[in-house]
Amino acid sequence: MSEFVTRIREKSLKKVVIDPVTRVEGHGKVTIIIDEEGRVERTRLHIVEFRGFERFIQGRPYWEAPVVVQRLCGICPVSHHLAAAKAMDVVVGVGPDGGLSATAEKMRRLMHYGQMLQSHALHFYHLCSPDLLFGFESDVSKRNVLAVAAEYPEIAKQGILLRRYGQEIIRATAGKRIHGTGAIPGGINRHLSKEERDGFLTDIDQMIEWAGAAVELVKKVHSQNPDFFDSFGSFPSNHLSLVRKDGALDFYHGNIRAVDADGLKIYDQVDYKDYLDYIGEEVRNWSYMKFPFIRKLGKKNGWYRVGPLARLNTCDFVPSPLAQKQFEIFRAYTGGKPNNCTLHYHWARMIEMLHSAEVIKELLSDDDLSSGELIRRGQRVGEGVGLIEAPRGTLFHHYRVNGDDQIEMCNLIVSTTNNNDPMNKAVHRVAQDCLTGKEITDGLLNNVEVAIRAYDPCLSCATHALGQMPLEVKLTDREGNVISARRKGSRA
Amino acid sequence: MMTSEKITFYIDEIECTATQGQSILEAADENGVYIPRLCHQPDLLPGGSCRVCTVSANGRNQAACTTPVANDMIIENGSEEILDLRRAVIEMLFIEGNHYCPMCERSGNCELQAIAYRLKILAPRFPFMFPSRKLDATHPGIFIDGNRCIQCGRCVRAAQQIDKKPILGFIGRGGAVRIKASSTEGLKGVDISPDDACVKACPVGAIIVKDTAYRKPIGERMFDKQPIGSEIEARRTS
Ligand code: FES
């Protein structure tokens, strides 16, 4: 930060501060530094760090990790819950490939795909559909889910019910809709009752249909202004995710694959327990958040995208029929090469939502869910790594546990951290395209946020979604004096 | 004195009967009236230390677990004043330890949490103290988490009175009092096993059997279906 302040003084740059980025999880702050002509000099996205948890968990017994660490997030706690559980499976000697009982693995998968469904629905309908349906520069009062409900009641209803369905799956597998206890080291603590399963089966075809409609909706929005949709905040990048052994899309388990902007494989089928040999984490003095990079390419060029877009760029196919069809269309759009358009995250996300619904249907007809062995134990070891594809991208959990069962070391690379560089790039691109004058409008500011929201959903709580979260904008001169200060939605 | 003589007393205007020599708490239990308690455990001698069981007996605030019931005694158990006093006591227990219910493995099976729910405590009125407390994880099967200990002493009494081995005791004084294994090596140095009464006596998540956490799914835990004390109150209606 100090380097940053000095720079402003030296080069007579102006600083635009957007804080907090509304509807983005965690406290975010965007700084856009413009020179005297109002040209964007550089942009930086600051997001609160997660290191606090890594300290907090030290000394705690290992079995607490899946329950404690999920508190990192209110939108996709299941991802943390399961990534920690996967790491602790290793610690209790039940490795990731076939170590768990069939019941435990399938219950966890059901939980995870339920969470994909609910998180993707929330991300798309509640948080991003206002931008997509009303336009990025539309009136602030319109950019919330209530306005969508008023003008597009059917879409809003489907979004709400899709999300609720996913949440109910989570409740039935984890015990609660958020912050449950289902996954424990070496297994799961419950079966799915037949009544619950039948209830879910009744509605699943409807969910699949609506999820399919959501993919079509994205395509329709795209077709209205394809050039804009394709170029908004876009840039070529590497992509990274887990893929199944046969190259299929898999959210729960797989090996690491990374491809470059042209689709050439940088890594393939890397066992994630060795992630440290393949992924480095760079610290930069202006951000609390680390910048991960692909070691083979180095700090400068090794950054990568994760999340829905990256997953559909890395995988070879989607193992469910309807989603596979959509995947083929998605792939064909960029001639089979990776898709590097930031807003296409939404497209990819909805294809994934459709896939999740299809997988849920398949899992629900499996009898292993309602009976069978829950927990296993093997040879206890001192270290465990667990990776999972969270809704927003690859999530790394890594723990070392001492002989007294206490956690000694915890390292997390969360999806947002993986996307740190890409989000900065996207913001920069948008700022360059849009913020060319000295005048900062609400619409332009929202464009910056839209770019971030394509990667990361907006903040959890309803206050944000309802647009009541104040957005503070500051324009300062070279000495740091505030030239003007504005709150989003008002002309203060 | 005839110890088996029947006497009559009143709790919140309900007429109850008791045997001479019973404590107010025991007598209330038999009559199906629940008085919240933490340091009391039926198979142990009363400790009388937590004061959660405070009632007004003939106009004076008394610990129900250590005060003998008397003929014609008038007891207030559910008055707003008494309830608020109990709430204050529970709140103090919360703020002077580190009780993170959402992530605690005893959640749903914890008496402190259950009483707080029953008394409808939302947030403590006192500031949190965030003390620095220790973990004793040295034993292969059991650990003590000082963060969650409320110093009720049930484990100490159970070790002495039921297990007949003084392996746990108090150290320190006043606000700094802690339970500790009676060995310089900590729990590793004492003869303790998951089946011991002293392990089972813990009403909170302070003494834990290792690697059993979260095995009971949410919905099937002790206090998921009905509030603490319901089993005592059930005696009254039946
Ligand atoms: S139960 Fe009576 S003082 Fe603790």
Short mmCIF file of C-alpha atoms in Angstrom, two decimals, chain B residues 75-221:
data_model
loop_
_atom_site.label_atom_id
_atom_site.label_comp_id
_atom_site.label_asym_id
_atom_site.label_seq_id
_atom_site.Cartn_x
_atom_site.Cartn_y
_atom_site.Cartn_z
CA ILE B 75 -41.01 -21.53 45.94
CA GLU B 76 -40.76 -19.28 42.94
CA ASN B 77 -39.20 -21.00 39.97
CA GLY B 78 -40.67 -19.25 36.96
CA SER B 79 -40.95 -15.62 38.01
CA GLU B 80 -39.43 -13.07 35.69
CA GLU B 81 -36.99 -12.05 38.39
CA ILE B 82 -35.68 -15.57 38.90
CA LEU B 83 -35.53 -16.22 35.17
CA ASP B 84 -33.54 -13.09 34.62
CA LEU B 85 -31.16 -13.98 37.38
CA ARG B 86 -30.57 -17.36 35.79
CA ARG B 87 -30.10 -15.78 32.41
CA ALA B 88 -27.44 -13.52 33.88
CA VAL B 89 -25.64 -16.52 35.37
CA ILE B 90 -25.73 -18.39 32.05
CA GLU B 91 -24.61 -15.32 30.16
CA MET B 92 -21.64 -14.95 32.49
CA LEU B 93 -20.67 -18.55 31.78
CA PHE B 94 -20.77 -17.80 28.07
CA ILE B 95 -18.69 -14.65 28.18
CA GLU B 96 -15.99 -15.93 30.50
CA GLY B 97 -15.16 -18.89 28.27
CA ASN B 98 -14.86 -19.31 24.51
CA HIS B 99 -18.08 -20.97 23.51
CA TYR B 100 -18.41 -21.19 19.75
CA CYS B 101 -21.57 -23.24 19.53
CA PRO B 102 -21.80 -23.24 15.73
CA MET B 103 -18.61 -25.22 15.39
CA CYS B 104 -18.57 -27.11 18.67
CA GLU B 105 -18.92 -30.84 18.44
CA ARG B 106 -21.13 -30.88 21.53
CA SER B 107 -23.66 -28.56 19.92
CA GLY B 108 -27.11 -30.07 20.22
CA ASN B 109 -25.92 -32.26 23.09
CA CYS B 110 -24.70 -29.47 25.34
CA GLU B 111 -26.52 -28.57 28.54
CA LEU B 112 -25.21 -25.02 28.64
CA GLN B 113 -26.44 -24.36 25.12
CA ALA B 114 -29.73 -26.12 25.81
CA ILE B 115 -30.41 -24.04 28.91
CA ALA B 116 -29.54 -20.87 27.02
CA TYR B 117 -32.08 -21.87 24.37
CA ARG B 118 -34.65 -22.72 26.97
CA LEU B 119 -34.17 -19.39 28.71
CA LYS B 120 -34.35 -17.68 25.31
CA ILE B 121 -30.99 -16.01 25.61
CA LEU B 122 -30.07 -14.33 22.34
CA ALA B 123 -26.89 -12.46 23.19
CA PRO B 124 -25.15 -11.91 26.51
CA ARG B 125 -25.49 -8.52 28.14
CA PHE B 126 -21.87 -8.62 29.31
CA PRO B 127 -18.84 -8.10 27.10
CA PHE B 128 -16.98 -11.22 25.98
CA MET B 129 -13.72 -11.79 27.80
CA PHE B 130 -12.07 -14.01 25.15
CA PRO B 131 -9.80 -15.67 27.68
CA SER B 132 -6.82 -17.64 26.57
CA ARG B 133 -7.49 -21.23 27.63
CA LYS B 134 -5.54 -24.39 27.05
CA LEU B 135 -6.20 -27.67 25.35
CA ASP B 136 -4.91 -30.91 26.78
CA ALA B 137 -4.77 -33.23 23.78
CA THR B 138 -1.99 -35.46 25.08
CA HIS B 139 -4.15 -38.52 25.73
CA PRO B 140 -4.83 -40.81 22.75
CA GLY B 141 -8.52 -41.17 23.47
CA ILE B 142 -9.70 -38.08 25.36
CA PHE B 143 -9.02 -34.39 25.41
CA ILE B 144 -9.84 -31.42 27.60
CA ASP B 145 -10.73 -28.14 25.95
CA GLY B 146 -10.47 -25.42 28.58
CA ASN B 147 -12.21 -22.98 26.26
CA ARG B 148 -15.51 -24.68 26.88
CA CYS B 149 -15.14 -25.60 30.55
CA ILE B 150 -17.62 -23.98 32.92
CA GLN B 151 -15.94 -25.23 36.10
CA CYS B 152 -19.05 -27.07 37.27
CA GLY B 153 -16.85 -29.71 38.85
CA ARG B 154 -19.01 -32.64 37.80
CA CYS B 155 -16.01 -34.44 36.35
CA VAL B 156 -13.98 -33.89 39.50
CA ARG B 157 -16.75 -35.25 41.73
CA ALA B 158 -17.50 -38.14 39.38
CA ALA B 159 -13.85 -39.17 39.35
CA GLN B 160 -13.81 -39.22 43.14
CA GLN B 161 -17.24 -40.54 43.92
CA ILE B 162 -17.99 -42.96 41.08
CA ASP B 163 -14.73 -43.83 39.36
CA LYS B 164 -12.96 -43.78 42.73
CA LYS B 165 -9.81 -42.31 41.26
CA PRO B 166 -8.85 -38.70 41.88
CA ILE B 167 -7.48 -38.11 38.41
CA LEU B 168 -9.04 -34.68 37.87
CA GLY B 169 -8.92 -31.66 40.12
CA PHE B 170 -9.14 -27.90 40.26
CA ILE B 171 -6.17 -25.61 40.12
CA GLY B 172 -6.12 -21.84 40.56
CA ARG B 173 -8.54 -19.61 42.41
CA GLY B 174 -11.53 -17.44 41.72
CA GLY B 175 -11.96 -16.56 38.09
CA ALA B 176 -8.78 -18.42 37.21
CA VAL B 177 -9.91 -21.80 38.51
CA ARG B 178 -9.44 -24.63 35.98
CA ILE B 179 -9.83 -28.35 35.86
CA LYS B 180 -6.69 -30.30 35.27
CA ALA B 181 -5.50 -33.87 35.09
CA SER B 182 -3.54 -34.77 38.20
CA SER B 183 -0.28 -35.50 36.43
CA THR B 184 2.53 -33.26 35.27
CA GLU B 185 2.19 -34.95 31.88
CA GLY B 186 -1.44 -33.93 31.62
CA LEU B 187 -4.13 -36.39 30.59
CA LYS B 188 -1.54 -38.72 29.13
CA GLY B 189 -0.26 -39.34 32.64
CA VAL B 190 -3.54 -40.44 34.21
CA ASP B 191 -5.63 -43.57 33.97
CA ILE B 192 -8.70 -42.31 32.14
CA SER B 193 -10.92 -43.99 29.58
CA PRO B 194 -13.97 -42.99 27.53
CA ASP B 195 -16.18 -45.17 29.72
CA ASP B 196 -15.30 -43.38 32.94
CA ALA B 197 -18.07 -41.50 34.71
CA CYS B 198 -15.87 -38.43 34.88
CA VAL B 199 -15.72 -38.26 31.10
CA LYS B 200 -19.45 -38.72 30.70
CA ALA B 201 -20.22 -36.16 33.41
CA CYS B 202 -19.18 -33.14 31.36
CA PRO B 203 -22.31 -31.15 30.47
CA VAL B 204 -20.49 -29.11 27.83
CA GLY B 205 -17.76 -29.75 25.28
CA ALA B 206 -14.85 -29.53 27.70
CA ILE B 207 -14.10 -33.23 28.09
CA ILE B 208 -14.41 -34.95 24.76
CA VAL B 209 -13.84 -38.46 23.55
CA LYS B 210 -11.58 -38.11 20.54
CA ASP B 211 -12.72 -38.86 17.04
CA THR B 212 -16.40 -39.21 17.83
CA ALA B 213 -17.34 -35.70 16.79
CA TYR B 214 -20.45 -34.91 14.75
CA ARG B 215 -21.40 -38.55 14.41
CA LYS B 216 -24.96 -37.82 15.45
CA PRO B 217 -26.63 -36.03 12.58
CA ILE B 218 -28.40 -32.76 13.21
CA GLY B 219 -31.97 -33.62 14.07
CA GLU B 220 -31.06 -36.65 16.16
CA ARG B 221 -29.04 -34.96 18.87
#
